Coordinates of N, CA and C in Angstrom, one line a residue:
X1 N 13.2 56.5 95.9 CA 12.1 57.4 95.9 C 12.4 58.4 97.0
X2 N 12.4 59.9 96.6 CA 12.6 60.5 97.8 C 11.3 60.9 99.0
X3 N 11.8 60.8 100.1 CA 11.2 60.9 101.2 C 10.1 62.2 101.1
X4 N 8.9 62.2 101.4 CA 8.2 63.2 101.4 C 7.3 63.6 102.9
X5 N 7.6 64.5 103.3 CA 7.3 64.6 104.8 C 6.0 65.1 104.6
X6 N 5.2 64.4 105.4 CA 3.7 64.3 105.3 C 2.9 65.6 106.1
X7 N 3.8 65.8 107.2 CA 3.6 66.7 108.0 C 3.3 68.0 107.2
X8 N 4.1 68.5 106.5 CA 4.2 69.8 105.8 C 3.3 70.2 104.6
X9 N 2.6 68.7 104.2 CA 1.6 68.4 102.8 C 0.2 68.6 103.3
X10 N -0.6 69.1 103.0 CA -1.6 69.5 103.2 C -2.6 68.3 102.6
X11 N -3.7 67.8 103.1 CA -4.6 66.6 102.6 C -4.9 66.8 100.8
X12 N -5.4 67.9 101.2 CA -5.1 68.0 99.1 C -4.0 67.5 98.5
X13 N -2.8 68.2 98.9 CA -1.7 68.1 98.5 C -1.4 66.2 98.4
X14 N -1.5 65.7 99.4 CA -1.2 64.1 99.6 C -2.5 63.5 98.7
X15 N -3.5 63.8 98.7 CA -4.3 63.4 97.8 C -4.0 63.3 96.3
X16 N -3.2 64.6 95.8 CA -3.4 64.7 94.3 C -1.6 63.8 94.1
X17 N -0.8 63.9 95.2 CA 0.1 62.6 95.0 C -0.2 61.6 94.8
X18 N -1.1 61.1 95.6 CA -1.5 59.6 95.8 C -2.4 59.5 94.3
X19 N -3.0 60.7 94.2 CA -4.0 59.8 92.9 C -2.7 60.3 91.5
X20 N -2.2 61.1 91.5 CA -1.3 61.1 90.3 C -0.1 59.5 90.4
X21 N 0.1 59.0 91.3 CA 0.9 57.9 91.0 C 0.0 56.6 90.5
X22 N -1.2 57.0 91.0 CA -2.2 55.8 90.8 C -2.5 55.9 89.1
X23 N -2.5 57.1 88.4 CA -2.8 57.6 87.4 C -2.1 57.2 86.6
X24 N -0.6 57.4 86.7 CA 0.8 56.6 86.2 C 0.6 55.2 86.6
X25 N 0.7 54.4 87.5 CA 0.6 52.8 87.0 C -0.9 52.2 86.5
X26 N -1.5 52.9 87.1 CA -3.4 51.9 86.6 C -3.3 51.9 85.0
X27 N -3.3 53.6 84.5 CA -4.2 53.0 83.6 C -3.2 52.4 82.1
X28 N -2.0 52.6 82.7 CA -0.8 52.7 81.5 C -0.2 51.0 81.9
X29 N -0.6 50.3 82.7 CA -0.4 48.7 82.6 C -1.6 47.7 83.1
X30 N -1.1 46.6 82.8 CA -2.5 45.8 83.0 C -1.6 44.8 84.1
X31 N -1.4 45.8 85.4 CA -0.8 45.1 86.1 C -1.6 44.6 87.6
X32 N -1.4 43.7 88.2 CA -2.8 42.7 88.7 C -1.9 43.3 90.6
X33 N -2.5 43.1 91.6 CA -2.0 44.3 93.4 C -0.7 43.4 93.5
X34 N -1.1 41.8 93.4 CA 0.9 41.6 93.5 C 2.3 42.4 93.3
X35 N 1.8 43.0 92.0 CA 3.0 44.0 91.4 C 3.2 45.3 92.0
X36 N 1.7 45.1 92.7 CA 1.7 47.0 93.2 C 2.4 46.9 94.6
X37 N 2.9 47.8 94.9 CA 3.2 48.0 96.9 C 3.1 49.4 97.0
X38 N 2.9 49.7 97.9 CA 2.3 50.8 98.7 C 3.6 51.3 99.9
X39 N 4.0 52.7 99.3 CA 5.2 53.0 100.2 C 4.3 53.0 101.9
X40 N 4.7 53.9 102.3 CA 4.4 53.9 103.8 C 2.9 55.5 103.7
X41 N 3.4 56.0 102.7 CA 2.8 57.3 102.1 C 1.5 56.9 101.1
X42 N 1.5 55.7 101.3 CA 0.2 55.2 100.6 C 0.1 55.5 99.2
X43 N 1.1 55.5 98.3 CA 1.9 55.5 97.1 C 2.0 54.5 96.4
X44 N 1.0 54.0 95.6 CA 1.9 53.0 94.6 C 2.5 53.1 94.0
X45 N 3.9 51.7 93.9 CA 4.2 51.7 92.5 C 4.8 50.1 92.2
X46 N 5.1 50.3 91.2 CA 5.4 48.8 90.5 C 6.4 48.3 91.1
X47 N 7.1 47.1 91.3 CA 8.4 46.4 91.4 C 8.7 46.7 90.7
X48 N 10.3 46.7 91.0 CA 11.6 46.9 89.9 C 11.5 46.0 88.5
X49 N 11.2 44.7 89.1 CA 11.3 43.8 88.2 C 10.2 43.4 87.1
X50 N 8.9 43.8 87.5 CA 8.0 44.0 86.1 C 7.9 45.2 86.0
X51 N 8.6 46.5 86.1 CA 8.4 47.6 85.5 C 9.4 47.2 84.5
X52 N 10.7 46.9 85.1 CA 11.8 46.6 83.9 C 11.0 45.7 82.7
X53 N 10.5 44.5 83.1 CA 10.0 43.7 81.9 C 8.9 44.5 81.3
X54 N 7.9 45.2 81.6 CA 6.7 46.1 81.1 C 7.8 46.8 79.9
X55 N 9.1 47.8 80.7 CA 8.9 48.8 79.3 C 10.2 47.9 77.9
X56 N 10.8 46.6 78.8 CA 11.3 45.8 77.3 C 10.3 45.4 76.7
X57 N 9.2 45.0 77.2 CA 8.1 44.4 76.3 C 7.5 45.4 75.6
X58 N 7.4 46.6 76.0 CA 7.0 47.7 75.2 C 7.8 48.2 74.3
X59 N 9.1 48.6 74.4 CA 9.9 48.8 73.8 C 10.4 47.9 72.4
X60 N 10.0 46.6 72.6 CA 10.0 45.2 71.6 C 8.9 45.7 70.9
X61 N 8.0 45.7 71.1 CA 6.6 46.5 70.5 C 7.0 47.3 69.5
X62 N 7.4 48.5 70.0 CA 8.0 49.4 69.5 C 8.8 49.6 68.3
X63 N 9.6 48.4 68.1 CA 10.4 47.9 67.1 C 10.3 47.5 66.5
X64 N 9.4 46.5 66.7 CA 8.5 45.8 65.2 C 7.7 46.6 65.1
X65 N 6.6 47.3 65.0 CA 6.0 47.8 64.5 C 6.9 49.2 63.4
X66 N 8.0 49.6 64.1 CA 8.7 50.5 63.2 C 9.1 49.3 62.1
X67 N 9.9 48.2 62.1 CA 10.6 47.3 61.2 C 9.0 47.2 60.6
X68 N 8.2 46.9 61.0 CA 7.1 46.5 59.9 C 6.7 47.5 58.8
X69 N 6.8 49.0 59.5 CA 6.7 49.9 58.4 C 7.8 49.9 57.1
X70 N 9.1 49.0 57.0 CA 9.9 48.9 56.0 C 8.6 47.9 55.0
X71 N 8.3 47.2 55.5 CA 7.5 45.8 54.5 C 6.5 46.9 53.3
X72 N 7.0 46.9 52.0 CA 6.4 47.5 50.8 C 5.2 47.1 50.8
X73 N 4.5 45.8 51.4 CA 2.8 45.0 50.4 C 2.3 45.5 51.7
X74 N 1.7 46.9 51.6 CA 0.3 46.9 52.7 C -0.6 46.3 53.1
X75 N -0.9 45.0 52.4 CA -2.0 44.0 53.1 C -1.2 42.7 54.0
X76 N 0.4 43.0 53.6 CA 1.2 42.3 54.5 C 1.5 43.3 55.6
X77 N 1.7 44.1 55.1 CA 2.5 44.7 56.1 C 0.9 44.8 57.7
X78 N -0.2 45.1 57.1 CA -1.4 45.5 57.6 C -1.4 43.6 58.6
X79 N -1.1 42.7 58.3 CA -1.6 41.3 59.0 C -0.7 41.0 59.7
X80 N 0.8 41.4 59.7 CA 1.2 41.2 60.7 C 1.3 42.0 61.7
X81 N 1.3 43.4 61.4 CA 0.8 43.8 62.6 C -0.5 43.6 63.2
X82 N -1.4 42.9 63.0 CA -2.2 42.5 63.6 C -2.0 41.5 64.3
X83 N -1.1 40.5 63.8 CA -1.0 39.3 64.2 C 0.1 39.4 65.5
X84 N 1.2 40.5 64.8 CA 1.9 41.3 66.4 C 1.2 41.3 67.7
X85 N 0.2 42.4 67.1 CA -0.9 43.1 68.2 C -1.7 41.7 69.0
X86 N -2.1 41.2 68.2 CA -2.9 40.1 69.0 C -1.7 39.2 69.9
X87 N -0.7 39.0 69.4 CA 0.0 38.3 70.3 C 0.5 39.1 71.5
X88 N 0.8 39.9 71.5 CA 1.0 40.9 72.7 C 0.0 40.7 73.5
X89 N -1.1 41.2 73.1 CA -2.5 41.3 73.8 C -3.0 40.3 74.4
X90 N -2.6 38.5 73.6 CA -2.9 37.4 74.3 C -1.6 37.2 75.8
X91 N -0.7 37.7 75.4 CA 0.4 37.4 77.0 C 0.4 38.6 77.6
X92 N -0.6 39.8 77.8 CA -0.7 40.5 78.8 C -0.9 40.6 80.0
X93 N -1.3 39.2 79.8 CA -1.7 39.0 81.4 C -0.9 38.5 82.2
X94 N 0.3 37.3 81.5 CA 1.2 37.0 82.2 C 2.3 37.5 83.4
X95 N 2.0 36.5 84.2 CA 2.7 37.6 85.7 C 4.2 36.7 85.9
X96 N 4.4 36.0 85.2 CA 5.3 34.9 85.7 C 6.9 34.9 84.9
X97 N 7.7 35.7 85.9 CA 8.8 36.2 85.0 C 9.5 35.3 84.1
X98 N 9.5 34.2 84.5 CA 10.5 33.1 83.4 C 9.2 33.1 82.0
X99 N 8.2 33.4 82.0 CA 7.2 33.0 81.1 C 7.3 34.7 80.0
X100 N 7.3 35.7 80.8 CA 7.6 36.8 79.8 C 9.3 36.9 79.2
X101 N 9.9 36.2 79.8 CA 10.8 36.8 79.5 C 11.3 35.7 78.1
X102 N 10.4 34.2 78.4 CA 10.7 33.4 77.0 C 9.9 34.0 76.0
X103 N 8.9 35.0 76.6 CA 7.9 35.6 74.8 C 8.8 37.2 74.8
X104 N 9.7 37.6 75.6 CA 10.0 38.4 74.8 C 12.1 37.9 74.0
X105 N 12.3 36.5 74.7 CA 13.1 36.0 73.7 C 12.9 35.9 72.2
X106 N 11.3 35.1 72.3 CA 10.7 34.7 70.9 C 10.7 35.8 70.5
X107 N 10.0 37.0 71.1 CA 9.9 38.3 70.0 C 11.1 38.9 69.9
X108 N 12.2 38.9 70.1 CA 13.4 39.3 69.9 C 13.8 38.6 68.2
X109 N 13.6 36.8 68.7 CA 14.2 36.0 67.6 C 13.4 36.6 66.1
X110 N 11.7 36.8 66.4 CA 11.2 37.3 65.4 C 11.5 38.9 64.8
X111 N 11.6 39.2 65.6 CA 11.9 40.8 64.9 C 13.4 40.6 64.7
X112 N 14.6 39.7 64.9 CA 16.3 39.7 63.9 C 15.4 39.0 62.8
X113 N 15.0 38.2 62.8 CA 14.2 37.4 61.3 C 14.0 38.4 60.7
X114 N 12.8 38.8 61.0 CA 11.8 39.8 60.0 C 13.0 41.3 59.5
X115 N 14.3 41.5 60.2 CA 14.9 42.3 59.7 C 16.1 41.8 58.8
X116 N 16.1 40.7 59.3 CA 16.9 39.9 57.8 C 16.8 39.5 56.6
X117 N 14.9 39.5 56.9 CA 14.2 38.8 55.6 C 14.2 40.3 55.0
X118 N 13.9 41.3 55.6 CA 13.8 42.8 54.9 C 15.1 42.8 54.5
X119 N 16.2 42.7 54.6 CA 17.1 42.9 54.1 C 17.5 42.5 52.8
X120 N 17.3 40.9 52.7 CA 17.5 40.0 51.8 C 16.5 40.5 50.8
X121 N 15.6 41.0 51.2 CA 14.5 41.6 49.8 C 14.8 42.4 48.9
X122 N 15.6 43.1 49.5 CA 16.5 44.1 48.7 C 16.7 44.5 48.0

């Protein structure tokens, strides 16, 4: 992060930093003050290490929900993505890196499945 000399910034100016970073992590994760730190500039931002796991988990997201749009039966295609969504939504909260990173193994294993099974349908 580069250095921002405080001296030269005007209180508005350090204001609309500090609330634009706040803006970028609050409302875009459901991440709990452990994850947050606070430069010296009164700056938050996330650790390296659950930002990285936030945007694979998002990114996994991401994927199945495009693979789900191959599934032809819209009342299938419509439940599991719900059933997606709800599972995501139930391990949101999880802070505990060995714990996300076995649900985003699992979702890895499910989404090679569900593109194999699409395949074989063929």
């Amino acid at each position: 992060m580069p250095k921002i000399n405080t001296n030269v910034l005007s209180l508005s100016q350090q204001y609309c930093i500090t609330s634009f970073c706040e803006f970028i992590v609050k409302p875009h994760s459901k991440c709990v003050t452990s994850d947050l730190q606070f430069s010296k500039y009164g700056i938050q931002f996330l650790l390296m290490q659950s930002f990285l796991l936030r945007s694979k988990s998002l990114s996994l997201y991401r994927d199945i929900l495009r693979t789900l749009k191959k599934i032809p039966n819209q009342e299938h295609r419509t439940e599991l993505k719900q059933w997606v969504r709800e599972d995501f939504e139930q391990n949101g909260h999880q802070k505990d890196e060995e714990i996300i990173k076995y649900h985003l193994s699992r979702g890895r294993n499910f989404h090679e499945e569900l593109i194999t099974a699409l395949s074989l349908a063929k």
